[in-house]
Amino acid sequence: MNQMQSIEEFTKRIKRILITEEEIKTAIAAAGKEIDKLYDGRPILLVSVLKGAFVFLADLCRAVSVPCEIGFMCAKSYYAGTTSSGVVQITMDLDQDVKDYHVVIVEDIIDTGRTLADVVKLLQGRTPLSLHVVTLLDKPSRRLVDFEADLSLFTIPDHFVIGYGLDCGEYYRNLPYIAEYAADGN
Ligand code: IMP
Ligand code: MG
């Protein structure tokens, strides 16, 4: 990966803020309440598919009051053409055996839907007590496989976005807001 050459280059690719820090905070507080209502005191396992969802997971887990465990997994999907082949390679698996858990998958963004469709299929095969998907962002116009989250905090148009965990070339994950990325720097 090429390293960023200057702070000027870094900054000029942040085109405009799409979702502010405050808007994210408000939406997460509401999502936490919904999760509390859904599980009604039952313990849950919040699963983050790395790396993009780590910031969202960190804030969401502090917005829920039900007892919760945290799990991480790394997944890579391989595709031929535009349909999901269902081939997902787990480069780092969960510690927990999900059959004992109400699982909530916490995702940064659903784009084509292929990664999450595969991860859900894989985890469903391990027969959890229940499984729900929460996503911070949803780009429904880009969908290639039929997949919907149970809870989606923001629907966005077809822009490449950065910040709040989402990267471009591994940079920008630490921005506290979601911004549109300017590939040409303009
Ligand atoms: P999908 O399998 O096409 O739904 O892609 C899911 C993954 O692609 C996400 O978890 C992100 O890591 C990445 N991704 C998709 N769209 C964007 C974007 O606009 N910005 C940054 N990463 C993205
Ligand atoms: Mg990414």
Short mmCIF file of N, CA and C and ligand atoms in Angstrom, two decimals:
data_model
loop_
_atom_site.label_atom_id
_atom_site.label_comp_id
_atom_site.label_asym_id
_atom_site.label_seq_id
_atom_site.Cartn_x
_atom_site.Cartn_y
_atom_site.Cartn_z
N MET A 1 0.83 -1.20 0.00
CA MET A 1 0.00 0.00 0.00
C MET A 1 0.86 1.25 0.00
N ASN A 2 0.45 2.24 -0.80
CA ASN A 2 1.21 3.49 -0.84
C ASN A 2 0.90 4.32 0.40
N GLN A 3 1.95 4.88 0.96
CA GLN A 3 1.73 5.75 2.12
C GLN A 3 1.30 7.12 1.66
N MET A 4 0.47 7.75 2.47
CA MET A 4 0.02 9.11 2.19
C MET A 4 1.24 10.02 2.17
N GLN A 5 1.31 10.87 1.15
CA GLN A 5 2.52 11.68 1.00
C GLN A 5 2.53 12.93 1.86
N SER A 6 1.35 13.51 2.10
CA SER A 6 1.33 14.75 2.89
C SER A 6 -0.03 14.94 3.56
N ILE A 7 -0.04 15.77 4.57
CA ILE A 7 -1.30 16.09 5.25
C ILE A 7 -2.23 16.83 4.29
N GLU A 8 -1.66 17.60 3.35
CA GLU A 8 -2.48 18.32 2.37
C GLU A 8 -3.24 17.34 1.48
N GLU A 9 -2.52 16.32 1.03
CA GLU A 9 -3.16 15.31 0.18
C GLU A 9 -4.25 14.57 0.97
N PHE A 10 -3.93 14.23 2.22
CA PHE A 10 -4.88 13.55 3.09
C PHE A 10 -6.16 14.38 3.22
N THR A 11 -6.00 15.65 3.48
CA THR A 11 -7.14 16.53 3.77
C THR A 11 -7.98 16.82 2.53
N LYS A 12 -7.33 17.00 1.39
CA LYS A 12 -8.11 17.41 0.21
C LYS A 12 -8.99 16.28 -0.34
N ARG A 13 -8.76 15.06 0.11
CA ARG A 13 -9.61 13.95 -0.33
C ARG A 13 -10.86 13.78 0.53
N ILE A 14 -10.95 14.54 1.61
CA ILE A 14 -12.18 14.55 2.41
C ILE A 14 -13.10 15.58 1.75
N LYS A 15 -14.01 15.09 0.89
CA LYS A 15 -14.79 16.00 0.04
C LYS A 15 -15.81 16.81 0.83
N ARG A 16 -16.71 16.11 1.52
CA ARG A 16 -17.70 16.82 2.36
C ARG A 16 -18.26 15.84 3.39
N ILE A 17 -18.69 16.41 4.50
CA ILE A 17 -19.25 15.57 5.56
C ILE A 17 -20.67 15.17 5.17
N LEU A 18 -20.94 13.86 5.19
CA LEU A 18 -22.29 13.37 4.87
C LEU A 18 -23.10 13.17 6.15
N ILE A 19 -22.45 12.64 7.19
CA ILE A 19 -23.13 12.39 8.46
C ILE A 19 -22.23 12.90 9.59
N THR A 20 -22.78 13.79 10.40
CA THR A 20 -21.97 14.41 11.45
C THR A 20 -21.81 13.47 12.65
N GLU A 21 -20.86 13.83 13.49
CA GLU A 21 -20.61 13.10 14.73
C GLU A 21 -21.87 13.06 15.59
N GLU A 22 -22.56 14.20 15.65
CA GLU A 22 -23.77 14.33 16.46
C GLU A 22 -24.89 13.43 15.92
N GLU A 23 -25.04 13.40 14.61
CA GLU A 23 -26.07 12.54 13.99
C GLU A 23 -25.78 11.07 14.26
N ILE A 24 -24.52 10.69 14.21
CA ILE A 24 -24.14 9.30 14.48
C ILE A 24 -24.49 8.95 15.93
N LYS A 25 -24.13 9.87 16.83
CA LYS A 25 -24.37 9.66 18.26
C LYS A 25 -25.86 9.44 18.55
N THR A 26 -26.68 10.29 17.98
CA THR A 26 -28.13 10.20 18.19
C THR A 26 -28.68 8.88 17.66
N ALA A 27 -28.23 8.50 16.46
CA ALA A 27 -28.72 7.26 15.84
C ALA A 27 -28.28 6.03 16.65
N ILE A 28 -27.09 6.07 17.20
CA ILE A 28 -26.59 4.93 17.98
C ILE A 28 -27.35 4.80 19.30
N ALA A 29 -27.66 5.92 19.92
CA ALA A 29 -28.44 5.88 21.16
C ALA A 29 -29.79 5.21 20.90
N ALA A 30 -30.43 5.57 19.77
CA ALA A 30 -31.72 4.97 19.41
C ALA A 30 -31.56 3.48 19.10
N ALA A 31 -30.49 3.13 18.40
CA ALA A 31 -30.26 1.72 18.05
C ALA A 31 -30.04 0.89 19.32
N GLY A 32 -29.31 1.45 20.28
CA GLY A 32 -29.08 0.76 21.55
C GLY A 32 -30.40 0.45 22.25
N LYS A 33 -31.30 1.41 22.22
CA LYS A 33 -32.62 1.22 22.85
C LYS A 33 -33.40 0.13 22.14
N GLU A 34 -33.33 0.12 20.82
CA GLU A 34 -34.03 -0.92 20.04
C GLU A 34 -33.50 -2.31 20.36
N ILE A 35 -32.19 -2.40 20.49
CA ILE A 35 -31.56 -3.69 20.81
C ILE A 35 -31.99 -4.14 22.22
N ASP A 36 -32.00 -3.20 23.16
CA ASP A 36 -32.46 -3.52 24.52
C ASP A 36 -33.88 -4.06 24.51
N LYS A 37 -34.73 -3.42 23.71
CA LYS A 37 -36.14 -3.82 23.64
C LYS A 37 -36.26 -5.21 23.02
N LEU A 38 -35.52 -5.43 21.95
CA LEU A 38 -35.59 -6.71 21.23
C LEU A 38 -35.15 -7.88 22.11
N TYR A 39 -34.07 -7.69 22.88
CA TYR A 39 -33.52 -8.82 23.65
C TYR A 39 -34.06 -8.89 25.07
N ASP A 40 -34.66 -7.80 25.54
CA ASP A 40 -35.40 -7.80 26.79
C ASP A 40 -34.64 -8.49 27.95
N GLY A 41 -33.41 -8.08 28.17
CA GLY A 41 -32.63 -8.59 29.30
C GLY A 41 -31.80 -9.83 29.00
N ARG A 42 -32.03 -10.43 27.83
CA ARG A 42 -31.23 -11.63 27.50
C ARG A 42 -29.84 -11.23 27.05
N PRO A 43 -28.83 -12.02 27.41
CA PRO A 43 -27.46 -11.69 27.00
C PRO A 43 -27.27 -11.86 25.49
N ILE A 44 -26.43 -11.02 24.92
CA ILE A 44 -26.16 -11.08 23.48
C ILE A 44 -24.65 -11.14 23.22
N LEU A 45 -24.33 -11.56 22.00
CA LEU A 45 -22.95 -11.52 21.53
C LEU A 45 -22.89 -10.55 20.34
N LEU A 46 -22.20 -9.43 20.53
CA LEU A 46 -22.02 -8.47 19.43
C LEU A 46 -20.79 -8.88 18.64
N VAL A 47 -20.99 -9.14 17.36
CA VAL A 47 -19.89 -9.61 16.51
C VAL A 47 -19.53 -8.56 15.48
N SER A 48 -18.28 -8.15 15.49
CA SER A 48 -17.82 -7.19 14.51
C SER A 48 -16.98 -7.88 13.45
N VAL A 49 -17.32 -7.59 12.19
CA VAL A 49 -16.51 -8.10 11.09
C VAL A 49 -15.47 -7.02 10.79
N LEU A 50 -14.23 -7.36 11.11
CA LEU A 50 -13.14 -6.38 11.02
C LEU A 50 -12.80 -6.02 9.57
N LYS A 51 -12.17 -4.88 9.33
CA LYS A 51 -11.84 -3.94 10.38
C LYS A 51 -12.88 -2.82 10.52
N GLY A 52 -13.61 -2.59 9.43
CA GLY A 52 -14.43 -1.37 9.32
C GLY A 52 -15.38 -1.08 10.47
N ALA A 53 -15.89 -2.13 11.13
CA ALA A 53 -16.95 -1.92 12.11
C ALA A 53 -16.44 -1.69 13.54
N PHE A 54 -15.13 -1.57 13.71
CA PHE A 54 -14.63 -1.51 15.09
C PHE A 54 -15.05 -0.24 15.84
N VAL A 55 -15.15 0.88 15.15
CA VAL A 55 -15.55 2.13 15.81
C VAL A 55 -17.03 2.07 16.17
N PHE A 56 -17.84 1.63 15.21
CA PHE A 56 -19.29 1.49 15.44
C PHE A 56 -19.55 0.53 16.60
N LEU A 57 -18.86 -0.59 16.61
CA LEU A 57 -19.05 -1.58 17.68
C LEU A 57 -18.70 -0.95 19.04
N ALA A 58 -17.62 -0.20 19.08
CA ALA A 58 -17.18 0.41 20.35
C ALA A 58 -18.25 1.35 20.90
N ASP A 59 -18.89 2.11 20.02
CA ASP A 59 -19.94 3.02 20.49
C ASP A 59 -21.26 2.29 20.74
N LEU A 60 -21.60 1.36 19.85
CA LEU A 60 -22.88 0.65 20.01
C LEU A 60 -22.92 -0.19 21.29
N CYS A 61 -21.80 -0.81 21.63
CA CYS A 61 -21.81 -1.68 22.83
C CYS A 61 -22.03 -0.86 24.09
N ARG A 62 -21.67 0.44 24.03
CA ARG A 62 -21.90 1.28 25.20
C ARG A 62 -23.28 1.91 25.21
N ALA A 63 -24.05 1.67 24.14
CA ALA A 63 -25.42 2.19 24.07
C ALA A 63 -26.46 1.12 24.41
N VAL A 64 -25.99 -0.13 24.63
CA VAL A 64 -26.94 -1.18 25.02
C VAL A 64 -26.79 -1.48 26.51
N SER A 65 -27.90 -1.90 27.11
CA SER A 65 -27.88 -2.19 28.56
C SER A 65 -27.99 -3.68 28.85
N VAL A 66 -28.37 -4.48 27.85
CA VAL A 66 -28.43 -5.93 28.10
C VAL A 66 -27.00 -6.45 28.26
N PRO A 67 -26.83 -7.56 29.01
CA PRO A 67 -25.47 -8.10 29.16
C PRO A 67 -24.92 -8.46 27.79
N CYS A 68 -23.70 -8.02 27.49
CA CYS A 68 -23.19 -8.38 26.16
C CYS A 68 -21.73 -8.79 26.18
N GLU A 69 -21.45 -9.75 25.31
CA GLU A 69 -20.07 -10.15 25.03
C GLU A 69 -19.71 -9.58 23.67
N ILE A 70 -18.40 -9.46 23.44
CA ILE A 70 -17.91 -8.91 22.18
C ILE A 70 -17.11 -9.99 21.46
N GLY A 71 -17.33 -10.11 20.17
CA GLY A 71 -16.54 -11.05 19.37
C GLY A 71 -16.06 -10.39 18.09
N PHE A 72 -14.91 -10.85 17.61
CA PHE A 72 -14.37 -10.31 16.36
C PHE A 72 -14.12 -11.42 15.37
N MET A 73 -14.36 -11.14 14.12
CA MET A 73 -13.92 -12.06 13.08
C MET A 73 -13.46 -11.28 11.85
N CYS A 74 -12.57 -11.91 11.11
CA CYS A 74 -12.08 -11.32 9.87
C CYS A 74 -12.52 -12.23 8.73
N ALA A 75 -13.15 -11.64 7.73
CA ALA A 75 -13.64 -12.45 6.61
C ALA A 75 -13.22 -11.84 5.29
N LYS A 76 -12.88 -12.71 4.35
CA LYS A 76 -12.60 -12.26 2.98
C LYS A 76 -13.47 -13.08 2.05
N SER A 77 -14.09 -12.40 1.12
CA SER A 77 -14.96 -13.12 0.19
C SER A 77 -14.35 -13.12 -1.19
N TYR A 78 -14.55 -14.21 -1.89
CA TYR A 78 -14.02 -14.32 -3.26
C TYR A 78 -15.17 -14.55 -4.22
N TYR A 79 -15.14 -13.82 -5.33
CA TYR A 79 -16.25 -13.91 -6.27
C TYR A 79 -15.75 -14.02 -7.70
N ALA A 80 -16.53 -14.77 -8.46
CA ALA A 80 -16.33 -14.78 -9.90
C ALA A 80 -17.57 -14.13 -10.48
N GLY A 81 -17.40 -13.06 -11.22
CA GLY A 81 -18.56 -12.35 -11.77
C GLY A 81 -19.28 -11.57 -10.70
N THR A 82 -20.55 -11.34 -10.92
CA THR A 82 -21.27 -10.43 -10.04
C THR A 82 -22.22 -11.12 -9.07
N THR A 83 -22.27 -12.43 -9.09
CA THR A 83 -23.15 -13.10 -8.12
C THR A 83 -22.32 -13.75 -7.03
N SER A 84 -22.91 -13.83 -5.86
CA SER A 84 -22.18 -14.39 -4.73
C SER A 84 -21.92 -15.88 -4.95
N SER A 85 -20.66 -16.25 -4.80
CA SER A 85 -20.32 -17.67 -4.92
C SER A 85 -20.47 -18.36 -3.58
N GLY A 86 -20.69 -17.55 -2.54
CA GLY A 86 -20.83 -18.12 -1.22
C GLY A 86 -19.51 -18.57 -0.63
N VAL A 87 -18.41 -18.11 -1.23
CA VAL A 87 -17.10 -18.52 -0.74
C VAL A 87 -16.56 -17.41 0.17
N VAL A 88 -16.61 -17.68 1.45
CA VAL A 88 -16.06 -16.71 2.38
C VAL A 88 -14.92 -17.38 3.14
N GLN A 89 -13.78 -16.70 3.14
CA GLN A 89 -12.64 -17.24 3.86
C GLN A 89 -12.52 -16.51 5.19
N ILE A 90 -12.54 -17.26 6.26
CA ILE A 90 -12.41 -16.66 7.58
C ILE A 90 -10.92 -16.60 7.93
N THR A 91 -10.38 -15.40 7.96
CA THR A 91 -8.95 -15.27 8.27
C THR A 91 -8.73 -15.18 9.78
N MET A 92 -9.78 -14.81 10.51
CA MET A 92 -9.74 -14.89 11.97
C MET A 92 -11.15 -15.21 12.44
N ASP A 93 -11.28 -16.29 13.19
CA ASP A 93 -12.63 -16.72 13.59
C ASP A 93 -12.97 -16.23 15.00
N LEU A 94 -14.25 -16.32 15.34
CA LEU A 94 -14.73 -15.99 16.68
C LEU A 94 -14.17 -16.96 17.71
N ASP A 95 -14.00 -16.50 18.95
CA ASP A 95 -13.64 -17.40 20.06
C ASP A 95 -14.86 -18.19 20.50
N GLN A 96 -16.01 -17.53 20.42
CA GLN A 96 -17.23 -18.10 21.00
C GLN A 96 -17.87 -19.13 20.06
N ASP A 97 -18.50 -20.12 20.67
CA ASP A 97 -19.32 -21.05 19.91
C ASP A 97 -20.72 -20.44 19.84
N VAL A 98 -21.11 -19.96 18.66
CA VAL A 98 -22.32 -19.14 18.59
C VAL A 98 -23.61 -19.90 18.90
N LYS A 99 -23.56 -21.20 18.99
CA LYS A 99 -24.81 -21.92 19.25
C LYS A 99 -25.38 -21.61 20.64
N ASP A 100 -24.55 -21.05 21.49
CA ASP A 100 -25.03 -20.67 22.83
C ASP A 100 -25.50 -19.22 22.90
N TYR A 101 -25.54 -18.52 21.78
CA TYR A 101 -25.73 -17.06 21.84
C TYR A 101 -26.85 -16.52 20.95
N HIS A 102 -27.41 -15.40 21.43
CA HIS A 102 -28.17 -14.51 20.56
C HIS A 102 -27.13 -13.59 19.92
N VAL A 103 -26.92 -13.77 18.63
CA VAL A 103 -25.84 -13.08 17.94
C VAL A 103 -26.35 -11.82 17.23
N VAL A 104 -25.61 -10.72 17.40
CA VAL A 104 -25.89 -9.51 16.65
C VAL A 104 -24.63 -9.17 15.85
N ILE A 105 -24.73 -9.28 14.54
CA ILE A 105 -23.59 -8.91 13.70
C ILE A 105 -23.62 -7.39 13.52
N VAL A 106 -22.49 -6.76 13.79
CA VAL A 106 -22.38 -5.31 13.71
C VAL A 106 -21.48 -4.97 12.52
N GLU A 107 -22.07 -4.31 11.51
CA GLU A 107 -21.33 -4.05 10.28
C GLU A 107 -21.22 -2.55 10.02
N ASP A 108 -20.17 -2.16 9.31
CA ASP A 108 -20.00 -0.73 9.00
C ASP A 108 -20.90 -0.30 7.85
N ILE A 109 -20.87 -1.09 6.76
CA ILE A 109 -21.63 -0.70 5.58
C ILE A 109 -22.02 -1.94 4.78
N ILE A 110 -23.23 -1.91 4.25
CA ILE A 110 -23.63 -2.96 3.31
C ILE A 110 -23.66 -2.33 1.93
N ASP A 111 -22.82 -2.87 1.08
CA ASP A 111 -22.64 -2.31 -0.26
C ASP A 111 -23.27 -3.30 -1.26
N THR A 112 -22.50 -4.20 -1.82
CA THR A 112 -23.10 -5.22 -2.70
C THR A 112 -23.90 -6.24 -1.89
N GLY A 113 -23.56 -6.37 -0.61
CA GLY A 113 -24.25 -7.33 0.26
C GLY A 113 -23.57 -8.69 0.30
N ARG A 114 -22.53 -8.87 -0.52
CA ARG A 114 -21.96 -10.22 -0.66
C ARG A 114 -21.23 -10.70 0.60
N THR A 115 -20.43 -9.83 1.19
CA THR A 115 -19.67 -10.24 2.39
C THR A 115 -20.62 -10.70 3.49
N LEU A 116 -21.59 -9.84 3.76
CA LEU A 116 -22.49 -10.14 4.88
C LEU A 116 -23.40 -11.33 4.59
N ALA A 117 -23.84 -11.47 3.35
CA ALA A 117 -24.66 -12.63 2.99
C ALA A 117 -23.89 -13.91 3.30
N ASP A 118 -22.60 -13.92 2.98
CA ASP A 118 -21.78 -15.10 3.23
C ASP A 118 -21.53 -15.32 4.72
N VAL A 119 -21.23 -14.25 5.43
CA VAL A 119 -20.96 -14.36 6.87
C VAL A 119 -22.21 -14.85 7.60
N VAL A 120 -23.36 -14.32 7.22
CA VAL A 120 -24.62 -14.73 7.85
C VAL A 120 -24.89 -16.21 7.59
N LYS A 121 -24.67 -16.62 6.34
CA LYS A 121 -24.88 -18.03 5.98
C LYS A 121 -23.97 -18.93 6.84
N LEU A 122 -22.73 -18.50 6.96
CA LEU A 122 -21.76 -19.27 7.74
C LEU A 122 -22.18 -19.38 9.21
N LEU A 123 -22.55 -18.24 9.79
CA LEU A 123 -22.91 -18.25 11.22
C LEU A 123 -24.24 -18.95 11.45
N GLN A 124 -25.18 -18.80 10.53
CA GLN A 124 -26.46 -19.52 10.66
C GLN A 124 -26.23 -21.03 10.69
N GLY A 125 -25.22 -21.48 9.91
CA GLY A 125 -24.87 -22.90 9.87
C GLY A 125 -24.39 -23.42 11.22
N ARG A 126 -23.97 -22.50 12.07
CA ARG A 126 -23.51 -22.90 13.41
C ARG A 126 -24.65 -22.85 14.44
N THR A 127 -25.86 -22.65 13.95
CA THR A 127 -27.11 -22.65 14.72
C THR A 127 -27.08 -21.83 16.03
N PRO A 128 -26.93 -20.50 15.88
CA PRO A 128 -27.05 -19.65 17.08
C PRO A 128 -28.50 -19.64 17.59
N LEU A 129 -28.70 -19.17 18.83
CA LEU A 129 -30.07 -19.08 19.36
C LEU A 129 -30.91 -18.15 18.50
N SER A 130 -30.27 -17.05 18.04
CA SER A 130 -30.89 -16.15 17.08
C SER A 130 -29.78 -15.34 16.43
N LEU A 131 -30.10 -14.71 15.31
CA LEU A 131 -29.09 -13.89 14.63
C LEU A 131 -29.74 -12.66 13.99
N HIS A 132 -29.21 -11.49 14.33
CA HIS A 132 -29.67 -10.25 13.72
C HIS A 132 -28.47 -9.48 13.18
N VAL A 133 -28.75 -8.62 12.21
CA VAL A 133 -27.69 -7.80 11.61
C VAL A 133 -28.02 -6.32 11.79
N VAL A 134 -27.04 -5.60 12.35
CA VAL A 134 -27.17 -4.14 12.48
C VAL A 134 -26.08 -3.51 11.64
N THR A 135 -26.45 -2.58 10.77
CA THR A 135 -25.44 -1.89 9.99
C THR A 135 -25.53 -0.38 10.20
N LEU A 136 -24.37 0.26 10.24
CA LEU A 136 -24.36 1.71 10.38
C LEU A 136 -24.87 2.35 9.08
N LEU A 137 -24.32 1.88 7.96
CA LEU A 137 -24.65 2.48 6.66
C LEU A 137 -25.17 1.43 5.70
N ASP A 138 -26.03 1.87 4.81
CA ASP A 138 -26.57 0.98 3.79
C ASP A 138 -26.58 1.72 2.46
N LYS A 139 -26.01 1.05 1.44
CA LYS A 139 -26.04 1.60 0.08
C LYS A 139 -26.89 0.67 -0.78
N PRO A 140 -28.21 0.74 -0.66
CA PRO A 140 -29.08 -0.24 -1.33
C PRO A 140 -28.96 -0.21 -2.86
N SER A 141 -28.58 0.94 -3.42
CA SER A 141 -28.50 1.05 -4.89
C SER A 141 -27.36 0.20 -5.47
N ARG A 142 -26.46 -0.25 -4.62
CA ARG A 142 -25.31 -1.02 -5.07
C ARG A 142 -25.49 -2.54 -4.91
N ARG A 143 -26.63 -2.96 -4.40
CA ARG A 143 -26.81 -4.36 -4.02
C ARG A 143 -26.70 -5.32 -5.21
N LEU A 144 -25.93 -6.37 -5.06
CA LEU A 144 -25.82 -7.43 -6.07
C LEU A 144 -26.45 -8.73 -5.59
N VAL A 145 -26.57 -8.89 -4.28
CA VAL A 145 -27.29 -10.05 -3.76
C VAL A 145 -28.40 -9.55 -2.85
N ASP A 146 -29.44 -10.34 -2.74
CA ASP A 146 -30.60 -9.94 -1.97
C ASP A 146 -30.26 -10.04 -0.48
N PHE A 147 -29.98 -8.92 0.14
CA PHE A 147 -29.64 -8.95 1.56
C PHE A 147 -30.09 -7.67 2.24
N GLU A 148 -30.81 -7.81 3.35
CA GLU A 148 -31.23 -6.65 4.13
C GLU A 148 -30.82 -6.82 5.58
N ALA A 149 -30.35 -5.73 6.19
CA ALA A 149 -30.05 -5.75 7.62
C ALA A 149 -31.36 -5.68 8.40
N ASP A 150 -31.36 -6.17 9.62
CA ASP A 150 -32.54 -6.04 10.47
C ASP A 150 -32.68 -4.61 10.95
N LEU A 151 -31.54 -3.95 11.11
CA LEU A 151 -31.54 -2.55 11.55
C LEU A 151 -30.44 -1.80 10.81
N SER A 152 -30.84 -0.71 10.16
CA SER A 152 -29.88 0.09 9.39
C SER A 152 -29.99 1.53 9.86
N LEU A 153 -28.88 2.13 10.27
CA LEU A 153 -28.96 3.47 10.87
C LEU A 153 -29.06 4.59 9.84
N PHE A 154 -28.33 4.46 8.72
CA PHE A 154 -28.38 5.50 7.68
C PHE A 154 -28.35 4.86 6.30
N THR A 155 -29.23 5.32 5.44
CA THR A 155 -29.19 4.91 4.03
C THR A 155 -28.50 6.04 3.26
N ILE A 156 -27.48 5.66 2.49
CA ILE A 156 -26.73 6.69 1.76
C ILE A 156 -26.74 6.40 0.25
N PRO A 157 -26.54 7.46 -0.55
CA PRO A 157 -26.46 7.24 -2.00
C PRO A 157 -25.14 6.56 -2.39
N ASP A 158 -24.98 6.31 -3.65
CA ASP A 158 -23.82 5.57 -4.14
C ASP A 158 -22.56 6.46 -4.18
N HIS A 159 -22.04 6.78 -3.00
CA HIS A 159 -20.77 7.50 -2.88
C HIS A 159 -19.81 6.59 -2.14
N PHE A 160 -18.53 6.70 -2.44
CA PHE A 160 -17.54 6.02 -1.61
C PHE A 160 -17.33 6.89 -0.37
N VAL A 161 -17.49 6.29 0.79
CA VAL A 161 -17.43 7.08 2.02
C VAL A 161 -16.28 6.62 2.92
N ILE A 162 -15.83 7.55 3.73
CA ILE A 162 -14.72 7.29 4.65
C ILE A 162 -15.07 7.84 6.04
N GLY A 163 -14.33 7.36 7.02
CA GLY A 163 -14.48 7.88 8.38
C GLY A 163 -15.27 6.96 9.27
N TYR A 164 -15.15 7.19 10.58
CA TYR A 164 -15.87 6.41 11.58
C TYR A 164 -15.67 4.90 11.35
N GLY A 165 -14.43 4.53 11.11
CA GLY A 165 -14.09 3.11 10.91
C GLY A 165 -13.88 2.74 9.46
N LEU A 166 -14.51 3.48 8.54
CA LEU A 166 -14.38 3.14 7.11
C LEU A 166 -13.14 3.77 6.52
N ASP A 167 -12.47 2.99 5.68
CA ASP A 167 -11.18 3.45 5.18
C ASP A 167 -11.17 3.64 3.67
N CYS A 168 -10.11 4.33 3.23
CA CYS A 168 -9.68 4.23 1.85
C CYS A 168 -8.18 3.99 1.93
N GLY A 169 -7.74 2.86 1.45
CA GLY A 169 -6.32 2.52 1.54
C GLY A 169 -5.81 2.50 2.97
N GLU A 170 -6.71 2.11 3.90
CA GLU A 170 -6.41 2.01 5.34
C GLU A 170 -6.38 3.35 6.08
N TYR A 171 -6.48 4.45 5.36
CA TYR A 171 -6.54 5.76 6.03
C TYR A 171 -7.98 6.17 6.30
N TYR A 172 -8.13 7.18 7.12
CA TYR A 172 -9.39 7.88 7.41
C TYR A 172 -10.31 7.15 8.40
N ARG A 173 -9.91 5.99 8.90
CA ARG A 173 -10.78 5.28 9.84
C ARG A 173 -11.03 6.11 11.10
N ASN A 174 -10.08 6.99 11.43
CA ASN A 174 -10.17 7.74 12.68
C ASN A 174 -10.95 9.04 12.58
N LEU A 175 -11.51 9.38 11.42
CA LEU A 175 -12.36 10.57 11.35
C LEU A 175 -13.61 10.32 12.20
N PRO A 176 -14.04 11.30 12.99
CA PRO A 176 -15.21 11.05 13.86
C PRO A 176 -16.55 11.15 13.13
N TYR A 177 -16.54 11.49 11.84
CA TYR A 177 -17.77 11.63 11.04
C TYR A 177 -17.63 10.78 9.78
N ILE A 178 -18.73 10.70 9.02
CA ILE A 178 -18.71 10.01 7.73
C ILE A 178 -18.62 11.07 6.63
N ALA A 179 -17.63 10.91 5.76
CA ALA A 179 -17.45 11.89 4.68
C ALA A 179 -17.41 11.20 3.33
N GLU A 180 -17.71 12.00 2.32
CA GLU A 180 -17.55 11.51 0.95
C GLU A 180 -16.08 11.63 0.58
N TYR A 181 -15.58 10.62 -0.11
CA TYR A 181 -14.17 10.60 -0.50
C TYR A 181 -14.02 11.17 -1.91
N ALA A 182 -13.04 12.06 -2.08
CA ALA A 182 -12.76 12.63 -3.40
C ALA A 182 -11.56 11.93 -4.01
N ALA A 183 -11.82 11.03 -4.95
CA ALA A 183 -10.74 10.25 -5.54
C ALA A 183 -9.74 11.16 -6.26
N ASP A 184 -10.26 12.26 -6.84
CA ASP A 184 -9.38 13.17 -7.60
C ASP A 184 -8.88 14.32 -6.74
N GLY A 185 -9.28 14.34 -5.49
CA GLY A 185 -8.83 15.40 -4.59
C GLY A 185 -9.53 16.73 -4.82
N ASN A 186 -10.65 16.71 -5.59
CA ASN A 186 -11.39 17.97 -5.82
C ASN A 186 -12.81 17.90 -5.27
P1 IMP B 1 -20.03 -5.74 0.29
O1 IMP B 1 -19.62 -7.18 0.42
O2 IMP B 1 -19.95 -5.26 -1.14
O3 IMP B 1 -21.38 -5.42 0.90
O4 IMP B 1 -18.92 -4.86 0.96
C1 IMP B 1 -18.75 -4.77 2.27
C2 IMP B 1 -17.42 -4.16 2.65
O5 IMP B 1 -16.82 -3.33 1.62
C3 IMP B 1 -17.64 -3.25 3.83
O6 IMP B 1 -17.61 -3.96 5.04
C4 IMP B 1 -16.53 -2.24 3.67
O7 IMP B 1 -15.36 -2.69 4.32
C5 IMP B 1 -16.27 -2.16 2.18
N1 IMP B 1 -16.96 -0.97 1.60
C6 IMP B 1 -18.06 -0.93 0.82
N2 IMP B 1 -18.41 0.34 0.50
C7 IMP B 1 -17.48 1.14 1.10
C8 IMP B 1 -17.32 2.58 1.16
O8 IMP B 1 -18.08 3.40 0.61
N3 IMP B 1 -16.26 3.01 1.90
C9 IMP B 1 -15.40 2.17 2.54
N4 IMP B 1 -15.53 0.85 2.53
C10 IMP B 1 -16.56 0.31 1.80
MG MG B 2 -12.82 -1.75 4.03
#
